[in-house]
CSV table of C-alpha atoms in Angstrom, one decimal:
chain,number,residue,atom,x,y,z
A,1,MET,CA,0.0,0.1,0.0
A,2,CYS,CA,1.2,3.5,-1.1
A,3,CYS,CA,1.9,5.7,2.1
A,4,THR,CA,0.0,9.0,1.8
A,5,GLY,CA,2.7,10.8,3.5
A,6,LYS,CA,5.5,9.6,1.3
A,7,CYS,CA,3.1,10.3,-1.7
A,8,ALA,CA,2.6,13.9,-0.6
A,9,ARG,CA,6.2,14.6,0.0
A,10,LEU,CA,7.2,13.2,-3.5
A,11,VAL,CA,4.4,15.4,-5.1
A,12,GLY,CA,5.6,18.4,-3.4
A,13,LEU,CA,9.3,17.7,-4.2
A,14,ILE,CA,8.2,17.7,-7.9
A,15,LEU,CA,5.9,20.5,-7.8
A,16,LEU,CA,8.6,22.9,-6.3
A,17,PRO,CA,11.1,22.8,-9.1
A,18,SER,CA,8.3,22.8,-11.7
A,19,ALA,CA,7.4,26.2,-10.3
A,20,PHE,CA,10.6,27.7,-10.8
A,21,VAL,CA,10.9,26.2,-14.3
A,22,CYS,CA,7.8,27.8,-15.1
A,23,MET,CA,8.7,31.2,-13.7
A,24,ILE,CA,12.0,31.2,-15.6
A,25,ALA,CA,10.4,30.2,-18.8
A,26,ASN,CA,8.0,33.0,-18.5
A,27,LEU,CA,10.6,35.4,-17.7
A,28,LEU,CA,12.7,34.3,-20.9
A,29,LEU,CA,9.6,34.9,-23.0
A,30,PHE,CA,10.0,38.7,-22.3
A,31,PHE,CA,13.4,38.6,-24.0
A,32,PRO,CA,12.9,36.7,-27.5
A,33,ASP,CA,16.2,35.5,-28.9
A,34,GLY,CA,17.7,37.3,-25.9
A,35,GLN,CA,16.6,40.8,-27.3
A,36,SER,CA,15.2,43.5,-25.0
A,37,LEU,CA,12.0,44.6,-26.7
A,38,GLU,CA,9.4,47.5,-26.4
A,39,ASN,CA,6.3,46.6,-24.1
A,40,GLU,CA,3.9,46.8,-27.1
A,41,GLN,CA,6.3,44.5,-29.2
A,42,ILE,CA,5.7,41.5,-26.7
A,43,SER,CA,2.8,39.2,-27.4
A,44,LEU,CA,-0.3,39.3,-25.1
A,45,GLN,CA,0.1,35.7,-24.0
A,46,VAL,CA,3.6,36.5,-22.5
A,47,TRP,CA,2.1,39.5,-20.5
A,48,LEU,CA,-0.8,37.4,-19.1
A,49,MET,CA,2.3,35.6,-17.3
A,50,GLY,CA,0.8,32.0,-16.9
A,51,GLY,CA,4.0,30.7,-16.1
A,52,LEU,CA,5.0,33.3,-13.5
A,53,ILE,CA,1.7,33.5,-11.9
A,54,GLY,CA,-0.3,30.2,-12.7
A,55,GLY,CA,2.5,27.6,-12.9
A,56,GLY,CA,5.0,29.7,-10.6
A,57,PHE,CA,3.6,31.7,-7.5
A,58,PHE,CA,0.3,29.5,-7.5
A,59,MET,CA,2.3,26.5,-7.2
A,60,LEU,CA,4.6,27.4,-4.3
A,61,CYS,CA,1.8,27.1,-1.6
A,62,PRO,CA,0.7,23.5,-2.5
A,63,SER,CA,4.2,22.3,-3.2
A,64,CYS,CA,5.4,23.5,0.4
A,65,SER,CA,2.1,22.3,1.8
A,66,ALA,CA,2.4,18.8,0.1
A,67,ILE,CA,6.0,18.6,1.5
A,68,ARG,CA,5.0,19.5,4.9
A,69,ALA,CA,2.2,17.0,4.9
A,70,GLY,CA,4.9,14.3,4.2
A,71,GLY,CA,6.5,15.0,7.4
A,72,LYS,CA,5.6,14.5,11.0
A,73,GLY,CA,2.1,15.9,11.6
A,74,CYS,CA,1.2,18.5,14.2
A,75,CYS,CA,-1.6,16.2,15.7
A,76,GLY,CA,0.9,13.7,17.0
A,77,ALA,CA,2.7,10.7,15.5
A,78,GLY,CA,1.6,7.4,13.9
A,79,CYS,CA,-1.7,6.7,11.9
A,80,CYS,CA,-3.5,9.8,13.0
A,81,GLY,CA,-0.5,12.1,13.1
A,82,ASN,CA,-0.7,13.9,9.8
A,83,ARG,CA,-4.4,14.7,9.3
A,84,CYS,CA,-4.1,18.4,9.9
A,85,ARG,CA,-1.5,18.9,7.4
A,86,MET,CA,-3.3,16.6,5.0
A,87,LEU,CA,-6.3,18.6,5.2
A,88,ASN,CA,-4.2,21.8,4.5
A,89,SER,CA,-2.6,20.3,1.5
A,90,VAL,CA,-6.0,19.5,0.0
A,91,PHE,CA,-7.1,23.1,0.1
A,92,SER,CA,-3.6,24.0,-1.1
A,93,SER,CA,-3.7,21.7,-4.0
A,94,ALA,CA,-7.1,22.7,-5.0
A,95,PHE,CA,-5.6,26.2,-5.3
A,96,GLY,CA,-2.8,24.8,-7.2
A,97,LEU,CA,-5.3,23.4,-9.7
A,98,VAL,CA,-6.4,26.7,-10.5
A,99,GLY,CA,-3.0,28.0,-11.2
A,100,ALA,CA,-2.0,24.9,-13.4
A,101,ILE,CA,-5.2,25.3,-15.5
A,102,TYR,CA,-4.3,29.1,-15.9
A,103,CYS,CA,-0.9,28.3,-17.1
A,104,THR,CA,-1.8,25.5,-19.4
A,105,SER,CA,-4.6,27.8,-21.0
A,106,VAL,CA,-2.2,30.5,-21.6
A,107,ALA,CA,0.6,28.4,-22.9
A,108,SER,CA,-2.0,26.7,-25.3
A,109,ALA,CA,-3.2,30.2,-26.5
A,110,GLY,CA,0.3,31.1,-27.0
A,111,LEU,CA,1.3,28.3,-29.1
A,112,ALA,CA,-1.9,28.5,-31.2
A,113,ILE,CA,-1.6,32.3,-31.9
A,114,GLY,CA,2.2,32.2,-32.2
A,115,PRO,CA,4.6,35.1,-31.5
A,116,LYS,CA,4.4,38.7,-32.2
A,117,CYS,CA,7.2,39.8,-34.4
A,118,ARG,CA,8.4,42.2,-37.1
A,119,VAL,CA,7.3,41.3,-40.5
A,120,ALA,CA,8.3,42.2,-44.1
A,121,SER,CA,5.9,45.3,-44.0
A,122,GLY,CA,7.9,46.5,-40.9
A,123,ASN,CA,4.9,46.2,-38.7
A,124,TRP,CA,4.8,44.0,-35.5
A,125,GLU,CA,2.0,41.5,-36.0
A,126,TYR,CA,1.0,38.0,-35.3
A,127,PRO,CA,1.8,36.4,-38.6
A,128,PHE,CA,0.5,32.9,-37.9
A,129,GLU,CA,-2.7,34.1,-35.9
A,130,ASP,CA,-5.1,33.0,-38.7
A,131,LEU,CA,-3.5,29.9,-39.9
A,132,GLY,CA,-5.6,27.4,-37.3
A,133,THR,CA,-4.2,24.2,-36.3
A,134,GLY,CA,-3.4,21.1,-38.5
A,135,ASN,CA,-1.1,20.8,-41.5
A,136,GLY,CA,-1.3,24.6,-42.1
A,137,SER,CA,-0.1,25.5,-38.8
A,138,TYR,CA,3.3,27.2,-38.2
A,139,LEU,CA,3.9,24.4,-35.6
A,140,THR,CA,4.1,21.8,-38.4
A,141,ASN,CA,5.5,24.1,-41.3
A,142,GLN,CA,8.9,25.6,-40.4
A,143,THR,CA,9.2,27.3,-43.7
A,144,LEU,CA,6.5,29.9,-42.4
A,145,TRP,CA,8.9,30.9,-39.6
A,146,GLN,CA,10.8,33.0,-42.2
A,147,GLU,CA,7.9,35.5,-42.0
A,148,CYS,CA,9.1,36.7,-38.7
A,149,LEU,CA,12.2,38.9,-39.6
A,150,TYR,CA,12.9,40.3,-36.0
A,151,PRO,CA,14.0,38.9,-33.6
A,152,LYS,CA,15.8,36.3,-35.9
A,153,ASP,CA,14.7,33.1,-33.9
A,154,ALA,CA,11.7,34.7,-32.1
A,155,VAL,CA,9.5,31.7,-33.4
A,156,LEU,CA,11.9,28.9,-32.1
A,157,TRP,CA,12.1,30.8,-28.7
A,158,HIS,CA,8.2,31.2,-28.5
A,159,VAL,CA,7.5,27.6,-29.2
A,160,VAL,CA,10.0,25.9,-27.1
A,161,LEU,CA,9.4,28.1,-24.0
A,162,PHE,CA,5.5,27.9,-24.2
A,163,SER,CA,5.9,24.2,-24.9
A,164,ILE,CA,7.7,23.8,-21.6
A,165,LEU,CA,5.0,26.0,-19.8
A,166,LEU,CA,2.4,23.7,-21.3
A,167,SER,CA,4.2,20.4,-20.3
A,168,MET,CA,4.8,21.8,-16.8
A,169,GLY,CA,1.1,23.2,-16.5
A,170,VAL,CA,-0.1,19.8,-17.4
A,171,LEU,CA,2.2,17.8,-15.0
A,172,GLN,CA,1.3,20.3,-12.2
A,173,LEU,CA,-2.6,19.8,-12.9
A,174,VAL,CA,-1.9,16.0,-12.6
A,175,LEU,CA,0.1,16.2,-9.5
A,176,CYS,CA,-2.4,18.7,-7.6
A,177,GLY,CA,-5.3,16.4,-8.7
A,178,ILE,CA,-3.4,13.4,-7.1
A,179,GLN,CA,-2.5,15.4,-4.1
A,180,VAL,CA,-6.3,16.5,-3.5
A,181,ILE,CA,-7.1,12.7,-3.8
A,182,ASN,CA,-4.0,11.5,-1.5
A,183,GLY,CA,-4.8,14.3,0.9
A,184,CYS,CA,-8.4,13.3,1.4
A,185,LEU,CA,-7.5,9.7,1.9
A,186,GLY,CA,-4.8,10.8,4.3
A,187,CYS,CA,-7.1,13.2,6.2
A,188,ILE,CA,-9.6,10.3,6.4
A,189,CYS,CA,-7.5,7.3,7.0
A,190,GLY,CA,-4.4,8.7,8.6
A,191,ASP,CA,-0.7,8.2,7.6
A,192,CYS,CA,0.2,4.6,6.9
A,193,ARG,CA,3.7,5.1,8.3
A,194,ASP,CA,4.7,3.8,11.9
A,195,LYS,CA,6.3,6.1,14.6
A,196,LYS,CA,9.9,5.3,13.5
A,197,GLU,CA,9.4,6.0,10.0
A,198,ASP,CA,7.6,9.2,10.8
A,199,GLU,CA,10.7,10.4,12.9
A,200,SER,CA,13.1,9.4,10.2
A,201,GLY,CA,11.4,11.3,7.3
A,202,LEU,CA,10.9,9.5,4.0
């Protein structure tokens, strides 16, 4: 039988670095191809900060709460020892679900619309916004990337970083969902670890 305390700790230890990955990826999106641009030259999806807010700051609370839930509980040791922190992790993970959904939604929109860049006319536009998905999408036809003249590798930068945000958001969504269920089980049934295991951590 999988221990609810160990599961909570594992979830938290995965969520925490994923939050920092999301924040770093979102910050890098403000500097496509390493270039510093004017505010109006940065795409709307970057300004929505799905990685910084949703996958980042929103995920710090559930990750730390899950890690604490995997430790010795405030209500004593043994089977009933961790119910208080498990209950707290349930609410924190539900909060994390909101952040993960926001992160995946913004990242999906960012990939679907594409980057904002300077085109041949000299204007800053979303050249792939109306292409839709499927075979005609810029994601499957890299020859279309030439429409973005500046920054030079803006499309690659955009695709890679938003793909990271999307994958991290999906991972966080799954982990927070697992911790909601795991936390409920831990709150009702208690932690399966005995006293010796509880005092020694994992």
